[in-house]
Amino acid sequence: MHGVIFSKKKACTSGRMNACHTYAKSSRRRRCAPVCISSTLMKRIYWVICKKIIVRHLGQDARRTIHAVLIAGLLSSSIVASACDLVPFQIAGDSGKAGPITIGLGEPDNVAHPTAWQGPLTISTASTPTCTVSDAVSIIERPIVSARGVLFVQTYSGSTHFVYAVDASTCAVIWRSDGFAGTAIFGTNTVVVGAKTTPLDQACHPE
């Protein structure tokens, strides 16, 4: 309807209500021609204009919504990708494996049904040679988990338990929990020991 000019210069003689001479320019800018439009047709014209405006705005909202959904999806993917999903080691005898990491646990307390291992803890990966963890990380018990090249190993001394975080590529101890009773709980991005919850950063290191 761009280029349409409404003028109330002269009433129509066709008997229609509230009609007026309307001058409509064509797309080729030809001379204007007088057109008599009834009030009913005028309402239809206004409705078409309003509908186009509504559709245009709804389209904009839809684009904004789609854009927001895509961003949310990317952020969600980023969050999932950065999550520390701690994978438990599958232990058989005196060794265990989780993904590309293989560990040696030392002498077990019971050959048939081991529940603890004397150590020393050894670690090897597909890209690094075998290394040995400090003797402080003993007597080892389940659970043993890993994420992004970091091992979390539970040990005990008497009735007090500890969790160590160990770099799988160097065997360096990067963190030790406070002493606690019971068993550690490993969740996504967290380690719970006793009543204390320790968050893990993007590298899966305890904060």
Coordinates of C-alpha atoms in Angstrom, one line a residue:
M1 CA 0.0 0.0 0.0
H2 CA 3.0 2.3 -0.2
G3 CA 2.5 5.2 -2.5
V4 CA -1.3 5.4 -1.8
I5 CA -2.6 8.8 -0.9
F6 CA -6.1 9.3 0.6
S7 CA -7.9 12.7 -0.1
K8 CA -11.2 14.0 1.1
K9 CA -11.5 16.6 -1.7
K10 CA -14.8 15.3 -3.2
A11 CA -17.5 12.8 -2.2
C12 CA -18.3 9.9 -4.4
T13 CA -21.6 9.8 -6.2
S14 CA -22.1 6.1 -6.3
G15 CA -24.2 6.0 -3.2
R16 CA -21.6 4.2 -1.1
M17 CA -21.0 5.5 2.5
N18 CA -18.0 7.6 3.4
A19 CA -16.4 7.2 0.0
C20 CA -13.8 9.4 -1.3
H21 CA -11.6 10.0 -4.3
T22 CA -8.4 8.0 -3.9
Y23 CA -5.3 8.5 -6.0
A24 CA -3.1 5.4 -6.4
K25 CA 0.3 5.6 -8.0
S26 CA 1.4 2.6 -10.0
S27 CA 4.9 1.1 -9.5
R28 CA 5.8 2.7 -12.9
R29 CA 4.9 6.2 -11.6
R30 CA 2.1 6.7 -14.2
R31 CA -0.4 9.4 -13.8
C32 CA -2.8 9.1 -10.9
A33 CA -6.3 7.9 -11.5
P34 CA -9.3 8.7 -9.3
V35 CA -10.7 5.6 -7.6
C36 CA -13.9 5.5 -5.6
I37 CA -13.6 3.2 -2.5
S38 CA -16.4 2.3 -0.2
S39 CA -16.1 2.2 3.6
T40 CA -16.2 -1.6 3.5
L41 CA -13.3 -1.8 1.1
M42 CA -11.5 0.8 3.1
K43 CA -11.8 -1.4 6.2
R44 CA -10.4 -4.3 4.2
I45 CA -7.4 -2.2 3.1
Y46 CA -6.7 -1.2 6.7
W47 CA -7.1 -4.9 7.8
V48 CA -4.5 -6.0 5.2
I49 CA -2.1 -3.3 6.3
C50 CA -2.5 -4.2 9.9
K51 CA -2.2 -8.0 9.2
K52 CA 1.1 -7.3 7.3
I53 CA 2.4 -5.3 10.3
I54 CA 1.4 -8.1 12.7
V55 CA 3.0 -10.8 10.5
R56 CA 6.1 -8.7 10.2
H57 CA 6.4 -8.3 14.0
L58 CA 5.6 -11.9 14.6
G59 CA 8.3 -12.8 12.1
Q60 CA 10.8 -10.7 14.0
D61 CA 9.8 -12.3 17.3
A62 CA 10.1 -15.8 15.7
R63 CA 13.6 -14.9 14.5
R64 CA 14.5 -13.7 17.9
T65 CA 13.1 -16.8 19.5
I66 CA 15.0 -19.1 17.1
H67 CA 18.2 -17.1 17.7
A68 CA 17.7 -17.4 21.4
V69 CA 17.1 -21.2 21.1
L70 CA 20.3 -21.6 19.0
I71 CA 22.3 -19.6 21.5
A72 CA 20.9 -21.6 24.4
G73 CA 21.7 -24.8 22.5
L74 CA 25.3 -23.7 21.9
L75 CA 25.6 -22.7 25.6
S76 CA 24.1 -26.0 26.6
S77 CA 26.6 -27.9 24.4
S78 CA 29.4 -25.8 25.8
I79 CA 28.3 -26.7 29.3
V80 CA 28.0 -30.4 28.5
A81 CA 31.4 -30.4 26.8
S82 CA 33.0 -28.7 29.8
A83 CA 31.3 -31.0 32.4
C84 CA 33.6 -33.2 34.5
D85 CA 31.8 -36.6 34.1
L86 CA 33.8 -38.8 36.5
V87 CA 34.2 -42.3 35.1
P88 CA 34.8 -45.2 37.5
F89 CA 37.7 -47.6 36.9
Q90 CA 36.9 -51.2 36.1
I91 CA 39.1 -53.1 38.5
A92 CA 40.2 -56.7 38.1
G93 CA 42.7 -58.2 40.5
D94 CA 45.4 -55.6 41.1
S95 CA 44.8 -53.3 38.0
G96 CA 42.1 -51.1 36.6
K97 CA 41.2 -49.3 33.4
A98 CA 39.1 -46.3 32.5
G99 CA 39.3 -45.1 28.9
P100 CA 42.9 -44.7 27.9
I101 CA 44.2 -44.8 31.5
T102 CA 45.5 -48.0 33.1
I103 CA 46.4 -48.2 36.7
G104 CA 48.3 -50.7 38.9
L105 CA 47.2 -50.9 42.5
G106 CA 49.8 -53.0 44.2
E107 CA 49.2 -55.9 46.5
P108 CA 45.5 -56.6 47.3
D109 CA 44.2 -57.4 50.8
N110 CA 42.4 -60.5 49.3
V111 CA 43.4 -62.0 46.0
A112 CA 40.0 -63.5 45.3
H113 CA 37.8 -60.5 46.4
P114 CA 40.0 -57.5 47.0
T115 CA 38.6 -54.4 48.7
A116 CA 41.9 -52.5 49.3
W117 CA 45.3 -52.4 47.8
Q118 CA 48.6 -51.6 49.4
G119 CA 50.1 -49.6 46.5
P120 CA 52.2 -48.1 45.1
L121 CA 49.7 -46.7 42.5
T122 CA 51.1 -46.7 39.0
I123 CA 49.5 -44.9 36.0
S124 CA 50.0 -45.2 32.3
T125 CA 48.1 -43.7 29.3
A126 CA 48.2 -44.2 25.6
S127 CA 50.5 -41.2 25.2
T128 CA 52.6 -41.3 28.4
P129 CA 54.9 -43.9 29.9
T130 CA 54.1 -45.6 33.3
C131 CA 54.8 -43.4 36.3
T132 CA 54.5 -44.0 40.1
V133 CA 52.4 -41.9 42.5
S134 CA 53.8 -40.8 45.9
D135 CA 53.7 -43.4 48.7
A136 CA 51.3 -41.1 50.5
V137 CA 48.6 -42.5 48.2
S138 CA 48.1 -45.8 50.0
I139 CA 46.1 -47.9 51.3
I140 CA 43.8 -47.6 48.2
E141 CA 40.2 -48.5 48.1
R142 CA 37.2 -48.0 45.9
P143 CA 35.9 -45.8 44.4
I144 CA 38.6 -44.7 41.9
V145 CA 37.4 -42.4 39.1
S146 CA 38.9 -40.1 36.5
A147 CA 38.0 -37.2 34.2
R148 CA 40.1 -35.3 31.7
G149 CA 43.4 -36.9 32.8
V150 CA 42.8 -36.4 36.6
L151 CA 42.4 -39.4 38.9
F152 CA 40.5 -39.3 42.1
V153 CA 41.7 -42.0 44.5
Q154 CA 40.2 -42.8 47.9
T155 CA 42.5 -44.1 50.6
Y156 CA 42.3 -44.7 54.3
S157 CA 44.4 -44.8 57.4
G158 CA 42.6 -46.4 60.4
S159 CA 39.1 -45.0 60.3
T160 CA 40.0 -41.8 58.5
H161 CA 39.6 -41.6 54.7
F162 CA 41.1 -39.2 52.2
V163 CA 40.6 -38.5 48.5
Y164 CA 43.6 -37.6 46.3
A165 CA 43.5 -35.9 42.9
V166 CA 46.4 -37.1 40.8
D167 CA 47.6 -35.9 37.3
A168 CA 47.5 -39.0 35.1
S169 CA 50.3 -37.8 32.8
T170 CA 52.8 -37.0 35.6
C171 CA 51.6 -38.9 38.7
A172 CA 51.8 -35.6 40.6
V173 CA 49.3 -35.2 43.5
I174 CA 47.5 -32.0 42.9
W175 CA 45.0 -32.1 45.8
R176 CA 44.1 -34.0 49.0
S177 CA 40.8 -33.8 50.8
D178 CA 40.4 -33.3 54.5
G179 CA 40.0 -36.5 56.5
F180 CA 36.4 -37.9 56.5
A181 CA 34.4 -40.9 57.5
G182 CA 32.5 -43.1 55.0
T183 CA 32.8 -43.1 51.2
A184 CA 33.3 -40.2 48.8
I185 CA 30.5 -39.3 46.4
F186 CA 31.6 -38.2 42.9
G187 CA 29.1 -36.2 40.9
T188 CA 29.3 -34.1 37.8
N189 CA 31.7 -31.2 38.6
T190 CA 31.8 -32.1 42.4
V191 CA 33.4 -34.3 44.9
V192 CA 31.6 -34.8 48.2
V193 CA 33.7 -35.9 51.2
G194 CA 31.9 -36.1 54.5
A195 CA 29.8 -32.9 54.8
K196 CA 32.0 -30.9 52.4
T197 CA 31.4 -30.5 48.7
T198 CA 34.4 -29.5 46.6
P199 CA 33.6 -28.1 43.1
L200 CA 35.8 -29.0 40.1
D201 CA 36.9 -26.4 37.6
Q202 CA 36.9 -26.8 33.8
A203 CA 40.1 -28.8 33.9
C204 CA 38.5 -31.1 36.5
H205 CA 40.8 -29.9 39.2
P206 CA 39.4 -29.3 42.7
E207 CA 38.9 -25.6 43.4

